[in-house]
XYZ file of C-alpha atoms in Angstrom:
281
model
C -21.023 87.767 -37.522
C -20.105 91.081 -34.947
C -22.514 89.505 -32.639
C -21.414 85.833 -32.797
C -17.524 87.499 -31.810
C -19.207 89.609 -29.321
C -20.961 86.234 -27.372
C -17.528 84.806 -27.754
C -15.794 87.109 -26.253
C -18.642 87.317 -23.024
C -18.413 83.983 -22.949
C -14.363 84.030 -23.113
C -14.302 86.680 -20.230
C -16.676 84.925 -18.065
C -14.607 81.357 -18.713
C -11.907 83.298 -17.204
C -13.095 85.071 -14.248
C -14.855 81.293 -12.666
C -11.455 80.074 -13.079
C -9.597 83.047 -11.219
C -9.998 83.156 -7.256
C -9.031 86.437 -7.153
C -11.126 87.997 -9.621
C -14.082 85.886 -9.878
C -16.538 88.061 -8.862
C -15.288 91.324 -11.206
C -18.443 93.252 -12.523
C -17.808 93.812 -15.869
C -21.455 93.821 -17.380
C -21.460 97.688 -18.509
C -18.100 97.751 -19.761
C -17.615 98.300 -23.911
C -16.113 95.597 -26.019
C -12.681 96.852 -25.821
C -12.507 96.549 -21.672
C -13.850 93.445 -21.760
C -10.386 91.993 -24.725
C -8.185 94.453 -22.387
C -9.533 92.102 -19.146
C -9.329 89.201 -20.784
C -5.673 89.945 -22.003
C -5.261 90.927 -18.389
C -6.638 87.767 -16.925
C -4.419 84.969 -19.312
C -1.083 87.408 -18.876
C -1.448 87.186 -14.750
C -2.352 83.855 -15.082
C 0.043 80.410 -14.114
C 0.400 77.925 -16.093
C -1.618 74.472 -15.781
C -5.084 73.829 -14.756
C -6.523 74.115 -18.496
C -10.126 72.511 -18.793
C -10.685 71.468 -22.253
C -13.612 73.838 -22.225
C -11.517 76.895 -21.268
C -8.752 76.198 -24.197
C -11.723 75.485 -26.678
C -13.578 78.834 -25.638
C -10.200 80.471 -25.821
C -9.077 79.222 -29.450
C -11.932 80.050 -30.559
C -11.860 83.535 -29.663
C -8.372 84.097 -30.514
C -8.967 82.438 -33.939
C -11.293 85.087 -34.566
C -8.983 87.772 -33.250
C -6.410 86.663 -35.506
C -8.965 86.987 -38.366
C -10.142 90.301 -37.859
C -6.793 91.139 -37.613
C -5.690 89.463 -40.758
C -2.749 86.686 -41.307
C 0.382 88.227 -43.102
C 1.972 85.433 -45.752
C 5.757 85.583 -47.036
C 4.120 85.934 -50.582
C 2.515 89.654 -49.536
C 6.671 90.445 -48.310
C 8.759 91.568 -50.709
C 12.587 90.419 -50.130
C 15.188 93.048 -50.274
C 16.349 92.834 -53.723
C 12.784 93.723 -55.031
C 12.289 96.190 -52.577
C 15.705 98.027 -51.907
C 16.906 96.948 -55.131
C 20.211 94.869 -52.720
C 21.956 92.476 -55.027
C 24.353 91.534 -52.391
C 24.420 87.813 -52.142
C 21.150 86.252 -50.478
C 19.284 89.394 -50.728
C 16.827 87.311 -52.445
C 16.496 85.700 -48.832
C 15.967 88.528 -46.173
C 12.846 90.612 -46.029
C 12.295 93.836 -43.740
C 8.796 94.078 -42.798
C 7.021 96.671 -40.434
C 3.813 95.047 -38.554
C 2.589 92.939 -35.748
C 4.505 89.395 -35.961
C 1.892 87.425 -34.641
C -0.095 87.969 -37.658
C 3.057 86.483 -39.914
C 2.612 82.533 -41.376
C 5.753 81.628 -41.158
C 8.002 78.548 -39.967
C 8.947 79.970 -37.279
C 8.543 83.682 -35.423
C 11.293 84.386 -32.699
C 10.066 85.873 -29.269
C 12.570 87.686 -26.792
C 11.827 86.130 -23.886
C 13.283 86.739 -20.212
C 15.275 84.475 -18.142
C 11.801 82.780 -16.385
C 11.342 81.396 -19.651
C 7.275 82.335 -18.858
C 6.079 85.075 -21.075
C 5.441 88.440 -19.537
C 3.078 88.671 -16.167
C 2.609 92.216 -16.633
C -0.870 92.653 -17.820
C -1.319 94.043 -21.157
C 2.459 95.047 -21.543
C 3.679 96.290 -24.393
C 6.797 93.812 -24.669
C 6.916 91.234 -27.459
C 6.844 88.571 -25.250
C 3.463 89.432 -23.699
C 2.056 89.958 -27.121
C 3.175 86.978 -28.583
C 1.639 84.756 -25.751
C -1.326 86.520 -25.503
C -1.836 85.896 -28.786
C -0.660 81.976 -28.883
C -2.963 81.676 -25.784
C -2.330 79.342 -22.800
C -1.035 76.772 -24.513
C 1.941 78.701 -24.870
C 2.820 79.558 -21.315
C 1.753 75.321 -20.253
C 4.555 74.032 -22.382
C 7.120 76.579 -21.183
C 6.550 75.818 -17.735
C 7.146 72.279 -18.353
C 10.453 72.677 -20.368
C 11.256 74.963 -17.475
C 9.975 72.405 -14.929
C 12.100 69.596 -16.795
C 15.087 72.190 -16.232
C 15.070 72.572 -13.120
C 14.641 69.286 -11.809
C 17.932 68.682 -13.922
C 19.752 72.226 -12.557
C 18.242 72.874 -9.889
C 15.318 75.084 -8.550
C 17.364 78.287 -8.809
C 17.675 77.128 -12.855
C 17.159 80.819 -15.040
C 17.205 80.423 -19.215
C 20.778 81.542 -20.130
C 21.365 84.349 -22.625
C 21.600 83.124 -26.008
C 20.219 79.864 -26.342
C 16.693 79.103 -28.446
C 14.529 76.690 -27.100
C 11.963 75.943 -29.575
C 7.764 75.486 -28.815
C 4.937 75.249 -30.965
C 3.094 77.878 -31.875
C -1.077 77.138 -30.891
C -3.152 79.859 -32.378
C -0.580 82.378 -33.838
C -0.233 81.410 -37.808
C 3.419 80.601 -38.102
C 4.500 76.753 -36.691
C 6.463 77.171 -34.129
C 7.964 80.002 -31.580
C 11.955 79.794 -30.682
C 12.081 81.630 -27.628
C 15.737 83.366 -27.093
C 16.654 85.341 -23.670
C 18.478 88.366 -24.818
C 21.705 90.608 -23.344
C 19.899 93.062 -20.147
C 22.361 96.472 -21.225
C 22.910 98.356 -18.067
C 25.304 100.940 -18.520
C 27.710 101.270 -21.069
C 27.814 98.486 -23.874
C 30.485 96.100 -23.756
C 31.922 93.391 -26.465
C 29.938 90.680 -24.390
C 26.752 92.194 -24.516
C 27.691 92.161 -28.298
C 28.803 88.555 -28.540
C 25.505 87.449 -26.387
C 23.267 88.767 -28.841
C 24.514 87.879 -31.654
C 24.353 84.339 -29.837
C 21.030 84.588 -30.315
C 20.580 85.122 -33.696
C 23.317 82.222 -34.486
C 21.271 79.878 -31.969
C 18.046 80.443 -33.466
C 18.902 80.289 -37.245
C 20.596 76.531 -36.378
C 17.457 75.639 -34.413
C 15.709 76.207 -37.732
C 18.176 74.318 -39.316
C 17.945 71.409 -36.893
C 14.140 71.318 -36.982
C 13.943 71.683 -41.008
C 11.947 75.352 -40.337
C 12.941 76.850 -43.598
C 11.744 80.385 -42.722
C 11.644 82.463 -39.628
C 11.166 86.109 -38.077
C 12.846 87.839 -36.008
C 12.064 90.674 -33.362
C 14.535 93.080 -31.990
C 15.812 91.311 -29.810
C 17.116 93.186 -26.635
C 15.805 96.743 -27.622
C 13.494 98.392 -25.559
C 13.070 96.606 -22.451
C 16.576 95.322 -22.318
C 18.273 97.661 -23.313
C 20.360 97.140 -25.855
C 21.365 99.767 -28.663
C 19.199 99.809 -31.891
C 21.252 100.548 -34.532
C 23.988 98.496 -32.739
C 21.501 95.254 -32.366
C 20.520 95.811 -36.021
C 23.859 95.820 -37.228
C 24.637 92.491 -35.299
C 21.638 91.371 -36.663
C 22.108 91.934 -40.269
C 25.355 90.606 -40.144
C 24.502 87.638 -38.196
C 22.025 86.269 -40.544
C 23.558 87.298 -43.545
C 26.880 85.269 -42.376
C 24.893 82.468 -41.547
C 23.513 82.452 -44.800
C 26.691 82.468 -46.569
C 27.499 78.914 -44.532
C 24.600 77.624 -45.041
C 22.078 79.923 -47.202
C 20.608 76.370 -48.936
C 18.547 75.522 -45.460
C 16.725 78.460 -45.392
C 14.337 79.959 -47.928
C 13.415 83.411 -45.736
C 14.599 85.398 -43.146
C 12.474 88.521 -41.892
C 13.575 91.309 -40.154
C 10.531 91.925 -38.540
C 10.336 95.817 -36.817
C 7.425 97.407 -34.914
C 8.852 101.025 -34.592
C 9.424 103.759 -37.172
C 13.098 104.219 -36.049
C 13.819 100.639 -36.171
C 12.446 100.517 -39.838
C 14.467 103.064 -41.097
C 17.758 101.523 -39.142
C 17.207 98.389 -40.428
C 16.712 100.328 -44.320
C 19.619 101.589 -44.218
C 21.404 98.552 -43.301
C 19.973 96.409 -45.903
C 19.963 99.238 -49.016
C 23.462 98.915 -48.665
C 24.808 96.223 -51.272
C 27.574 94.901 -49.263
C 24.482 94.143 -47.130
């Protein structure tokens, strides 16, 4: 089994360098099995969009099927909402899970990436940004379909067109486990906070939960949107959050089974606790 994932991911990383110009001729025949996932990472996050041979996308789903394997798919059964777990019996704490983990292992409706304004996924190989994990993960796929709803854009706008803050724009999801991806382009904080940078954010969490709505998703995840790269305050885009969603499930908590509060840091986790052990949470 080790050694039919190994030959996949040779023949993966060799797929890859015949179709790059630049690296095409890379040596990478005494490098350990790790190098060769960090290169081929590498190779599909520098990579433009179009120009996928059925054999490359077959070789590649393959190999990321078995990534997401040994990594293991998360279910909303194994998540315990807030009520069971915090012991919140605020209304629709029955609804909203906190979970700590990689989302691109989560089978859900829908997981929510924080995109930037070129609508692309991240360039920057093997960055550390949601958005390059989540289409490294989804594979090419991913970046071919935004670059024609970009395309589609800017033939409508203009070539200059950039993804405003605090829309969704909605994609399906390839080889991650959920069903689709609703991309969102977050508030850039430079500076000191202001009540726009507030408003834009909570945009996107408003946006996104009626794009569910619209497209009959009944459960999604969300990142943190806007923290880290962008910016924006934690415990202030957790707070915005929280009270986003859980307004939005007051209006309309019957279209949506689960909503998950999905953090990768420790300090996040415990900001978003504290929010949510709170019962007027």
């Amino acid at each position: 089994m080790m050694k039919n994932r190994d030959n996949r991911t040779d023949m993966f990383l060799e797929k890859l360098k015949e179709d790059s110009a630049e690296y095409r001729n890379l040596e990478t025949g005494g490098w350990g099995m790790e190098e060769k996932k960090a290169a081929i990472r590498s190779l599909m996050n520098i990579r433009m969009p179009g120009r996928e041979t059925q054999e490359l996308l077959q070789i590649q789903d393959a190999y990321l099927k078995e990534e997401l394997a040994a990594k293991g798919i998360v279910t909303l059964s194994g998540i315990p909402t807030v009520d069971m777990q915090y012991g919140n019996r605020a209304p629709f704490a029955g609804k909203i899970s906190l979970w700590q983990g990689d989302i691109t292992r989560l089978k859900a409706g829908a997981i929510v990436n924080a995109a930037n304004s070129q609508m692309l996924g991240c360039f920057v190989p093997c960055h550390k940004c949601i958005d390059n994990a989540i289409h490294s993960a989804a594979g090419m796929q991913l970046r071919a379909e935004c670059g024609h709803i970009m395309e589609e854009k800017k033939m409508r706008y203009g070539r200059q067109y950039e993804e405003p803050v605090g829309r969704a724009v909605l994609t399906k999801a390839y080889n991650l486990p959920c069903e689709y991806v609703i991309h969102t382009v977050g508030p850039v904080v430079y500076g000191g906070l202001t009540d726009s940078h507030r408003r834009a954010l909570r945009s996107c969490y408003e946006n996104v939960l009626k794009c569910c709505v619209e497209h009959d998703i009944r459960s999604v995840a969300f990142c943190c949107i806007s923290t880290g790269e962008f910016h924006f305050p934690n415990e202030e885009a957790a707070r915005i959050a929280v009270q986003a969603v859980t307004d939005f499930l007051e209006a309309q908590g019957e279209a949506l089974e689960r909503v998950v509060f999905n953090v990768f840091k420790n300090c996040d986790l415990e900001i978003y606790r504290e929010l949510l052990v709170s019962a007027d949470a």
